[in-house]
CSV table of C-alpha atoms in Angstrom, one decimal:
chain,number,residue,atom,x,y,z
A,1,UNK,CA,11.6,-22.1,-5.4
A,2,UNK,CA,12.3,-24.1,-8.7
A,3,UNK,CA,11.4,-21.1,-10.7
A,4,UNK,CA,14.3,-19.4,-8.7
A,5,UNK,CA,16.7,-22.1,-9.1
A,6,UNK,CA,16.0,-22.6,-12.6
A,7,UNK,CA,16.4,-19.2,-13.2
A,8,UNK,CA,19.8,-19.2,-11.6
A,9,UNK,CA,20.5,-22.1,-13.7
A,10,UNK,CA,19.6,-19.6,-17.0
A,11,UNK,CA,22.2,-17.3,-16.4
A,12,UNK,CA,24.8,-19.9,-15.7
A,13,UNK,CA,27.0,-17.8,-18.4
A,14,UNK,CA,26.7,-15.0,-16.2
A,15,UNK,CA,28.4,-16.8,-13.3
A,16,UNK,CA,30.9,-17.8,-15.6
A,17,UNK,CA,31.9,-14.9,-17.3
A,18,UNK,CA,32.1,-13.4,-13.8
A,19,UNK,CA,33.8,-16.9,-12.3
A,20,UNK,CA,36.6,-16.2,-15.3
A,21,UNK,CA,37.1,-12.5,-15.2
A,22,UNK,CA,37.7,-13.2,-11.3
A,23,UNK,CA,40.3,-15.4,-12.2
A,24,UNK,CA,41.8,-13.3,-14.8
A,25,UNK,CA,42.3,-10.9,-12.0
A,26,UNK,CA,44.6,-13.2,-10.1
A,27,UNK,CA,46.2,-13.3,-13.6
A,28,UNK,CA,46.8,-9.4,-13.6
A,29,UNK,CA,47.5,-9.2,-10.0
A,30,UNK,CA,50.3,-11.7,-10.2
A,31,UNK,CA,51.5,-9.9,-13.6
A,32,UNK,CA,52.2,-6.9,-11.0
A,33,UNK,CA,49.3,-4.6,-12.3
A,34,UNK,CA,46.4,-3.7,-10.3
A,35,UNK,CA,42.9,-5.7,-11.5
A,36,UNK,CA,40.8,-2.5,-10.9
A,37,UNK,CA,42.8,-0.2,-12.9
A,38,UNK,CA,43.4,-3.1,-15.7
A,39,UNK,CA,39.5,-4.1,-15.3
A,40,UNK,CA,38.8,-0.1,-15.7
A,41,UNK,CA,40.6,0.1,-18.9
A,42,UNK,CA,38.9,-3.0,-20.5
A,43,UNK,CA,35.0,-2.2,-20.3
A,44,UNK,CA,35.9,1.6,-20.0
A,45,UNK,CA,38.0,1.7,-23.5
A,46,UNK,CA,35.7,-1.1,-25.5
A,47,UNK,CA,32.1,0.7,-24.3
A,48,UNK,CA,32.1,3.7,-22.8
A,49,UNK,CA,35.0,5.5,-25.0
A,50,UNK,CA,33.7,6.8,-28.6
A,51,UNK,CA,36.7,5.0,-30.8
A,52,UNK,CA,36.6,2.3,-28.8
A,53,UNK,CA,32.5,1.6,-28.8
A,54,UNK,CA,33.2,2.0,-32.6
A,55,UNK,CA,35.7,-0.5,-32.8
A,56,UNK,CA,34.2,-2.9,-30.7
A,57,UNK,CA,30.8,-2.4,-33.1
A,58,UNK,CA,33.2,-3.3,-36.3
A,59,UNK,CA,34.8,-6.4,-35.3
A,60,UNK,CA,31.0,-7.3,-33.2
A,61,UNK,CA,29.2,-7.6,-37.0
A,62,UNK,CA,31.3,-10.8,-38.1
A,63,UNK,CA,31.1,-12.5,-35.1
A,64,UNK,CA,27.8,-11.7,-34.8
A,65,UNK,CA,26.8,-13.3,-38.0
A,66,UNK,CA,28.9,-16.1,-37.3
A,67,UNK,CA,27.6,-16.7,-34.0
A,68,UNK,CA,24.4,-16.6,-36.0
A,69,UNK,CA,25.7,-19.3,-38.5
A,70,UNK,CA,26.6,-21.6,-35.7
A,71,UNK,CA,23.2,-21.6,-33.7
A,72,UNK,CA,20.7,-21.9,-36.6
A,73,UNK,CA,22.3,-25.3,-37.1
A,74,UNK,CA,22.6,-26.5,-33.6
A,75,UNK,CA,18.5,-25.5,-33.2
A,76,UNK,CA,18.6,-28.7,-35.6
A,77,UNK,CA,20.7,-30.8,-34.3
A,78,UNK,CA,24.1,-29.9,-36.5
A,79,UNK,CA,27.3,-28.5,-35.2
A,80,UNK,CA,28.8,-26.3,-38.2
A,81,UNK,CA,32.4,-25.5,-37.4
A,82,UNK,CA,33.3,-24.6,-40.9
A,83,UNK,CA,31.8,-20.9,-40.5
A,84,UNK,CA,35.2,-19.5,-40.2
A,85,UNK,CA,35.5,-20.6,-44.0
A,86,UNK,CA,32.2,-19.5,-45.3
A,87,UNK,CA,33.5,-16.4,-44.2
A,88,UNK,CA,36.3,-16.6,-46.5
A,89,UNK,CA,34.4,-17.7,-49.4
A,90,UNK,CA,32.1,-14.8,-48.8
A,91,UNK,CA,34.4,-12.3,-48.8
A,92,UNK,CA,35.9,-14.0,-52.5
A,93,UNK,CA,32.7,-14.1,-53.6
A,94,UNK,CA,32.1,-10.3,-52.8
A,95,UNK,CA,35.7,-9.4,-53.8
A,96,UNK,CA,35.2,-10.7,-57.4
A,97,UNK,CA,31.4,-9.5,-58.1
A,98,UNK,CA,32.7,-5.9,-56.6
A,99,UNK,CA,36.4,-5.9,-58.7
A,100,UNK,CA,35.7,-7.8,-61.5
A,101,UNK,CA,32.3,-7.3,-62.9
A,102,UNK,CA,31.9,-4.3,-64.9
A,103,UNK,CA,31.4,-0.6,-63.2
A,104,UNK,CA,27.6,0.0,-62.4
A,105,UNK,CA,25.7,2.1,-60.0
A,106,UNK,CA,26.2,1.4,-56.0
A,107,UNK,CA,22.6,0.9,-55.6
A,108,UNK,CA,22.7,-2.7,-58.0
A,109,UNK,CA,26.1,-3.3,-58.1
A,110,UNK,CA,26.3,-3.2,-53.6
A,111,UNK,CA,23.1,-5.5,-53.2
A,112,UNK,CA,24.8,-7.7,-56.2
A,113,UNK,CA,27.8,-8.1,-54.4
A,114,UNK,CA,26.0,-8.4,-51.0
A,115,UNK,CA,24.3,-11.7,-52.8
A,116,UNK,CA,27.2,-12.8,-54.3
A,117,UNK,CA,28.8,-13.0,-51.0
A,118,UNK,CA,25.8,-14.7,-49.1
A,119,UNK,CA,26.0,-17.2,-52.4
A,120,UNK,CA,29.5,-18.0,-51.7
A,121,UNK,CA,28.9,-18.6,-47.9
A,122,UNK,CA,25.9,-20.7,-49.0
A,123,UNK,CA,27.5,-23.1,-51.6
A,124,UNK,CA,30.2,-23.9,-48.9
A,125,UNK,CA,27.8,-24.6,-46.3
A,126,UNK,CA,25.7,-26.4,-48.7
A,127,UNK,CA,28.4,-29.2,-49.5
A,128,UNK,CA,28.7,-30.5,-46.2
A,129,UNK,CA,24.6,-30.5,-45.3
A,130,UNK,CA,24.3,-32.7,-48.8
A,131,UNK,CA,27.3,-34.9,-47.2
A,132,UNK,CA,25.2,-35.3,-43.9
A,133,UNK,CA,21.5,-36.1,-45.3
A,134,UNK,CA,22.4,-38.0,-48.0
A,135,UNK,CA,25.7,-39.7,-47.4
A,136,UNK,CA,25.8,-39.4,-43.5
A,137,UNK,CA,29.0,-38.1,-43.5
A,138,UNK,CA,29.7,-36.4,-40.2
A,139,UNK,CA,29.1,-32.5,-40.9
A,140,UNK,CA,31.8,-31.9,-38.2
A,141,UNK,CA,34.9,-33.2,-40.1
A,142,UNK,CA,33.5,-31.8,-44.0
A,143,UNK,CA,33.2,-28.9,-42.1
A,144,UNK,CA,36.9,-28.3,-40.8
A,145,UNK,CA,38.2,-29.7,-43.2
A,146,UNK,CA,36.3,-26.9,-46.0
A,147,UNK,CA,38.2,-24.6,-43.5
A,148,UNK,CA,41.5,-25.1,-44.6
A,149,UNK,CA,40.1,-25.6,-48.3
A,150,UNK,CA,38.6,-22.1,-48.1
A,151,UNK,CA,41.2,-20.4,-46.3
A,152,UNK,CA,44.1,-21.3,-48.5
A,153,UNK,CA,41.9,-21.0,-51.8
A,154,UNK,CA,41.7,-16.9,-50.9
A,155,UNK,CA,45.3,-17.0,-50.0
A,156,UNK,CA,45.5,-18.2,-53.2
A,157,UNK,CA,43.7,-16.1,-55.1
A,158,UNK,CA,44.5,-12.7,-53.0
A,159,UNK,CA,48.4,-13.3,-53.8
A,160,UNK,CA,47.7,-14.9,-57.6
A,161,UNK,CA,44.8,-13.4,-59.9
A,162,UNK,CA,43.6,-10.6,-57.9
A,163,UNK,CA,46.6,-9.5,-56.5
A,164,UNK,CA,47.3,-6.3,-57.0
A,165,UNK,CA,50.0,-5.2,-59.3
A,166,UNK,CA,53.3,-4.2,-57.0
A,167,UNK,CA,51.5,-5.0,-53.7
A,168,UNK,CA,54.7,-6.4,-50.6
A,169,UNK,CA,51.3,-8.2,-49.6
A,170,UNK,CA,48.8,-10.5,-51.0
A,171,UNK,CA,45.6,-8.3,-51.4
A,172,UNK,CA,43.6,-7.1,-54.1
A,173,UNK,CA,42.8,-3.7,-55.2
A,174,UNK,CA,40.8,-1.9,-53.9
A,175,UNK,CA,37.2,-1.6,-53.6
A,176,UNK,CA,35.8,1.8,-55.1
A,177,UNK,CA,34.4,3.9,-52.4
A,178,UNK,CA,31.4,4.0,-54.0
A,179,UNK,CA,30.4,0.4,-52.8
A,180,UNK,CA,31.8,0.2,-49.1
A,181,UNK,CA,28.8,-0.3,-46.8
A,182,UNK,CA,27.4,2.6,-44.9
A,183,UNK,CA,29.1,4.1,-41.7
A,184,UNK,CA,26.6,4.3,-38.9
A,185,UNK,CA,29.3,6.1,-36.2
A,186,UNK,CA,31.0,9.1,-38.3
A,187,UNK,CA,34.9,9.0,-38.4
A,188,UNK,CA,34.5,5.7,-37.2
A,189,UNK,CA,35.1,2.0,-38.7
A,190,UNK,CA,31.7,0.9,-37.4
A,191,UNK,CA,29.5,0.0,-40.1
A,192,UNK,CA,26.0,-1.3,-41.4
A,193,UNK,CA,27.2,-4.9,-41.4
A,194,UNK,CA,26.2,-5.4,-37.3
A,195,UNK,CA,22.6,-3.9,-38.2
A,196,UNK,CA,22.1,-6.2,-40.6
A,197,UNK,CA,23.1,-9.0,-37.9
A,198,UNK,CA,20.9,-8.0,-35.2
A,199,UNK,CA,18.3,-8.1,-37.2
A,200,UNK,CA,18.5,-11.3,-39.1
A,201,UNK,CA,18.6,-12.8,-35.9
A,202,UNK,CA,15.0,-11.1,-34.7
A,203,UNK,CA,14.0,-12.8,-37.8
A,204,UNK,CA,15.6,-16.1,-37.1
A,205,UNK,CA,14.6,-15.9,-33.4
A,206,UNK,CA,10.5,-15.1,-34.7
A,207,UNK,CA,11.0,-17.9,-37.6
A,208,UNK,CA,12.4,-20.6,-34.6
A,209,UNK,CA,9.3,-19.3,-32.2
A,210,UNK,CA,6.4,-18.4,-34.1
A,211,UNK,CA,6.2,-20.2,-37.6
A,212,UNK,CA,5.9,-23.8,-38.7
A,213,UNK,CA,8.9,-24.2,-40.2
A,214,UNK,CA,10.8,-23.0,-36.9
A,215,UNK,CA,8.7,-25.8,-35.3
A,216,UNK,CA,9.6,-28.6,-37.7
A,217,UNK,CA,13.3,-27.7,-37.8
A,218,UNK,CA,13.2,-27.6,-34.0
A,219,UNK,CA,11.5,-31.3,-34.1
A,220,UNK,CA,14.0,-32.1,-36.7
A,221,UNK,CA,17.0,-31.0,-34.0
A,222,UNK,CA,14.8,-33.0,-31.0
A,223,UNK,CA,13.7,-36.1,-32.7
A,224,UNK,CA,14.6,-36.4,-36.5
A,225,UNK,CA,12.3,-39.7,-36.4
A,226,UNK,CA,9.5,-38.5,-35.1
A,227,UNK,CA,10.2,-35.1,-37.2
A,228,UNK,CA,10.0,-38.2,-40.6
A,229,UNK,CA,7.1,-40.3,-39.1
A,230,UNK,CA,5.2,-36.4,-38.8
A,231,UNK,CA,5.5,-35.7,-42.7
A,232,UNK,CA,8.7,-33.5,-42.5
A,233,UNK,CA,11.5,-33.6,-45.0
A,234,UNK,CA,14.1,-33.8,-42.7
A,235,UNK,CA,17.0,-34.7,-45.5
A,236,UNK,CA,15.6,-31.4,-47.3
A,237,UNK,CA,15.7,-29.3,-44.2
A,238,UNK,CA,19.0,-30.4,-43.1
A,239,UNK,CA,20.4,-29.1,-46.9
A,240,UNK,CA,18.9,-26.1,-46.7
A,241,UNK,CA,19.5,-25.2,-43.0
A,242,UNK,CA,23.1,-25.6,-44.1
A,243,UNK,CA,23.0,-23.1,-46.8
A,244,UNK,CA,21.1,-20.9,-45.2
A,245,UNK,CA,24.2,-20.8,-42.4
A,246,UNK,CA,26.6,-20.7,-44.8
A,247,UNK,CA,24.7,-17.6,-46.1
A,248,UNK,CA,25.0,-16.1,-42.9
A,249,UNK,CA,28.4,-16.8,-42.6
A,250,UNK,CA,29.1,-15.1,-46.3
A,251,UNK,CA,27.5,-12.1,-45.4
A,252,UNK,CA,30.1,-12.4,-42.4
A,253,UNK,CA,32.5,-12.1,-45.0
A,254,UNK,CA,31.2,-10.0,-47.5
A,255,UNK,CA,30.7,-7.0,-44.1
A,256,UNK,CA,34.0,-7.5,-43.3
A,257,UNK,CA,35.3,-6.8,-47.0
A,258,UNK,CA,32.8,-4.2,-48.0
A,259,UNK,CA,32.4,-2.6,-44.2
A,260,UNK,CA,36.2,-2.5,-43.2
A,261,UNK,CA,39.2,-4.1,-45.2
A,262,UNK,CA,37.6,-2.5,-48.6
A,263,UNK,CA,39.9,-5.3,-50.4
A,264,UNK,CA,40.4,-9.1,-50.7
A,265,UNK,CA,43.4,-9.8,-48.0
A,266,UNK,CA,45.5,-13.2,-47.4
A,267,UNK,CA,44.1,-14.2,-44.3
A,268,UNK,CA,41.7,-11.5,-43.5
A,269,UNK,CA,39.5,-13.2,-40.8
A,270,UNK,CA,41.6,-13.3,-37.6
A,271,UNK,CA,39.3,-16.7,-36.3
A,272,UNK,CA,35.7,-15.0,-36.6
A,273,UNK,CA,34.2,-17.9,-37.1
A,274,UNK,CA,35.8,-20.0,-34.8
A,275,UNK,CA,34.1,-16.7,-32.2
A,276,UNK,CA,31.0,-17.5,-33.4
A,277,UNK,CA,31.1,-20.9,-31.8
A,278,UNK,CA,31.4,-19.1,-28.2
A,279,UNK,CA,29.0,-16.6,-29.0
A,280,UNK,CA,26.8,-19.5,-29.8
A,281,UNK,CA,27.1,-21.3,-26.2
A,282,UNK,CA,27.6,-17.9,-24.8
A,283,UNK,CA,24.0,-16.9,-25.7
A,284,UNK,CA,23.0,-20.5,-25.2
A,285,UNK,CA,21.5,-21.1,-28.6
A,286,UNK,CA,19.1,-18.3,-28.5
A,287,UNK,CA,19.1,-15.5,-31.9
A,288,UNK,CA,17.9,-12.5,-29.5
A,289,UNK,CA,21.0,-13.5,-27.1
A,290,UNK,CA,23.6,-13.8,-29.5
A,291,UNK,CA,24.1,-9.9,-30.0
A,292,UNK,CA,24.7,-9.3,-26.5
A,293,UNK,CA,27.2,-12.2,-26.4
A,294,UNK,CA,28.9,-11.2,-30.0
A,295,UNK,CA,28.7,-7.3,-28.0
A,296,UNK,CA,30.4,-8.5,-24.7
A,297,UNK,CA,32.8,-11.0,-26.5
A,298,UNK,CA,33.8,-8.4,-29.2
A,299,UNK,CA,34.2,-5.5,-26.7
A,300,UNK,CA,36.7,-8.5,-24.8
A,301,UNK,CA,38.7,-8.4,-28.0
A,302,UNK,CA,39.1,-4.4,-28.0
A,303,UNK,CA,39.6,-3.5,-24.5
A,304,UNK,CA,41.7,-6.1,-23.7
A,305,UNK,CA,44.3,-4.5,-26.6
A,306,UNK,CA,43.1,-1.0,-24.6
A,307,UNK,CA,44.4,-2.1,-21.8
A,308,UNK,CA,46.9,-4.1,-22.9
A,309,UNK,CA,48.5,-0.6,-23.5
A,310,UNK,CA,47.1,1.1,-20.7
A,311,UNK,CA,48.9,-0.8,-17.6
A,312,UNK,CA,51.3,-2.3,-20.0
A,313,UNK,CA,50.1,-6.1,-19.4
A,314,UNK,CA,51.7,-8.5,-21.6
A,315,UNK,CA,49.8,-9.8,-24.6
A,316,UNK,CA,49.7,-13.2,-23.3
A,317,UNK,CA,48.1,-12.3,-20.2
A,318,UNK,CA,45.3,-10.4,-22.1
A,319,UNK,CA,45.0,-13.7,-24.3
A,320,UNK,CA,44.8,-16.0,-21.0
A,321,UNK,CA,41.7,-14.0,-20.0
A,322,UNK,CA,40.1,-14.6,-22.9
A,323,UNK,CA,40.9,-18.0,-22.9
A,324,UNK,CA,39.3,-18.7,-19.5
A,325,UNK,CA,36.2,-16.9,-20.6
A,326,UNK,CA,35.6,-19.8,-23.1
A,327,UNK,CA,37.0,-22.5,-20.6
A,328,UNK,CA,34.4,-21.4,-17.9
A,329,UNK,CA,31.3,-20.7,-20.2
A,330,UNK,CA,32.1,-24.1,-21.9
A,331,UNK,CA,32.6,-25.3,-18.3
A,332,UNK,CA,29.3,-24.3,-17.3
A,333,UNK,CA,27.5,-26.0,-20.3
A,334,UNK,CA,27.9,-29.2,-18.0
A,335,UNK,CA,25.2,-27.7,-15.5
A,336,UNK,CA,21.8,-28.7,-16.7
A,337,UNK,CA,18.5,-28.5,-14.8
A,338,UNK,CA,16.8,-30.8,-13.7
A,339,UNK,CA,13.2,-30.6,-12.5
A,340,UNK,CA,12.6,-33.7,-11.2
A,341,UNK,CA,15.6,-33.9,-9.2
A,342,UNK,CA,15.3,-30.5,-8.0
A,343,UNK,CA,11.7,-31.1,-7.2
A,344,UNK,CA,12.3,-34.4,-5.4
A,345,UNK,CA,15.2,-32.9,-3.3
A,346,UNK,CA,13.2,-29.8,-2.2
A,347,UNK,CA,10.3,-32.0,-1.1
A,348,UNK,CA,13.1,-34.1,1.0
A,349,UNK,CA,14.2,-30.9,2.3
A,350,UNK,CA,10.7,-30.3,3.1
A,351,UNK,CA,10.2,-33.4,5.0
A,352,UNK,CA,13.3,-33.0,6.8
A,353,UNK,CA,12.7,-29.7,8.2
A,354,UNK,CA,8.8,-30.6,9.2
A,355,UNK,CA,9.9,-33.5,11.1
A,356,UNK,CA,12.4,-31.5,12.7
A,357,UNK,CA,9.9,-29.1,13.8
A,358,UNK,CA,7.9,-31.2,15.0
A,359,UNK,CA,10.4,-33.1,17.4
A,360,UNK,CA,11.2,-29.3,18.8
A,361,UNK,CA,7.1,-29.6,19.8
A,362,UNK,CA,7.2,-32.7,21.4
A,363,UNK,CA,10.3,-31.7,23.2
A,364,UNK,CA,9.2,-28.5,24.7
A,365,UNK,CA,6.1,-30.3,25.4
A,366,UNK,CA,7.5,-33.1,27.6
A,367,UNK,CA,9.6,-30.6,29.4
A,368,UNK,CA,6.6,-28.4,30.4
């Protein structure tokens, strides 16, 4: 029985999902539109359509890897909010190794810009992990506010230095074909970036469950303490965890310029990083969950502009739904289990119902 209830207690992000996409319904049905046909149009047009699968595969690989950039962290016992501008610096970073270094062949010139990008993502993460273990500066607030600092520093640069010459927008130029990432659905936008993200989280999921390190950094996230008293660096760890997030969160960026945009734009990241947050809770901190959340999430994000034109719901409504998926799932982060509770209220219950079988016996015993 407490394997049941536990596990019931596991897929508490299942109930919610469900919980909020049964609300949304009342949303669509008082919007005048029926909830089937709307609900229909959603999952049918984000997976089971060919353009739409593909799109929903395009804008899965940044939140993905920012999903990614957000759980490694929290396994230690950091909350990094700031991946949504080491996505930014990622894409600069790859922007400026791919336009501005001189013309070489794809096969060093992609993997240098590929680095560049993760190096970008890395140096922004790494400012506020020094902050934390060495100056105990609250990772939380450096990391917002490098946001802002990253966000208007391409802004800057995409309508300044590297804007391209006549452009009515600030971009770049644009990236030779030569050194856009592979296309892995033809005639589609879906590209090699969400790969690469499923599999660096089977690696982060087998370093977190199988190596040393992944022990020591989840001792670090448990009991940073104990982790010291045991020998492990934690201020060392907690530096380098952040780097390696901001990596993450780079390569976020660098997809997303190399995959799809192919040039450096003013605000090219719609809030991926702020996604990655609820793909995060969503797949409740574990790497081999986070592509089905980034997949359900991202395929949310598509359908819901596919059916947006479908029944001809109102944008707002479509953005209400995805609103109350995060209210719900952050909702249910409030139900935690609790063996000995569970244990101690199921051997009440057991109690309970053996005395009140045995006062059925002793009544139909006096009686006969």
């Amino acid at each position: 029985m407490l394997r049941a209830i536990q596990g019931i207690y596991m897929l508490r992000p299942v109930w919610a999902v469900l919980l909020s996409l049964l609300a949304g319904a009342g949303l669509i049905a008082i919007a005048g539109v029926n909830p089937g046909e709307a609900y229909a149009a959603l999952f049918g047009g984000a997976f089971l359509d060919y353009y739409g699968l593909a799109s929903t595969l395009a804008k899965m690989s940044p939140i993905l890897l920012a999903g990614l950039a957000v759980i490694i962290p929290l396994r230690v016992g950091l909350l990094n909010i700031g991946a949504e501008g080491q996505i930014y610096m990622g894409g600069l970073f790859s922007s400026m190794a791919a336009l501005l270094l001189p013309e070489m062949s794809p096969v060093v010139q992609v993997p240098l810009c590929v680095l560049a990008g993760a190096l970008g993502g890395g140096l922004w993460g790494l400012i506020p992990g020094y902050l934390k273990a060495y100056r105990g500066i609250n990772e939380v607030i450096i990391t917002i506010l490098l946001n802002f600092i990253a966000i208007n520093l391409v802004s800057y640069v995409a309508g300044g230095p590297m804007m391209q010459e006549g452009a009515p927008y600030p971009y770049s130029e644009e990236i030779r074909e030569g050194l856009w990432l592979p296309y892995i659905m033809p005639h589609t936008d879906a590209h090699l970036g969400v790969v690469v993200g499923i599999v660096l989280c089977v690696v982060a999921w087998f370093v977190f469950r199988f190596t040393t390190v992944g022990f020591g950094l989840g001792m670090i996230g448990k009991n940073p303490v104990a982790a010291t008293y045991s020998g492990i660096r934690v201020r060392r760890n907690v530096v380098a965890v952040m780097f390696v997030a901001g990596a993450i969160g780079g390569l976020a960026g660098t997809f997303e310029v190399l995959g799809l945009k192919h040039r450096l734009y003013h605000l090219f990241s719609p809030g991926y990083g702020f996604d990655g947050i609820v793909v995060a809770f969503l797949a409740q901190l574990s790497p081999l969950m986070a592509p089905v959340a980034a997949f359900f999430l991202s395929g949310l994000k598509v359908g819901g502009l596919i059916m947006q034109r479908a029944v001809g719901l109102e944008s707002t409504v479509v953005e209400a739904i995805q609103g109350l998926v995060i209210i719900f799932v952050a909702a249910s982060l409030a139900f935690r289990f609790d063996r000995g509770n569970w244990r101690r209220f199921l051997e009440r219950r057991r109690l309970l119902d053996a005395g009140i079988a045995g006062g059925i016996t002793n009544n139909s015993g006096g009686r006969s």
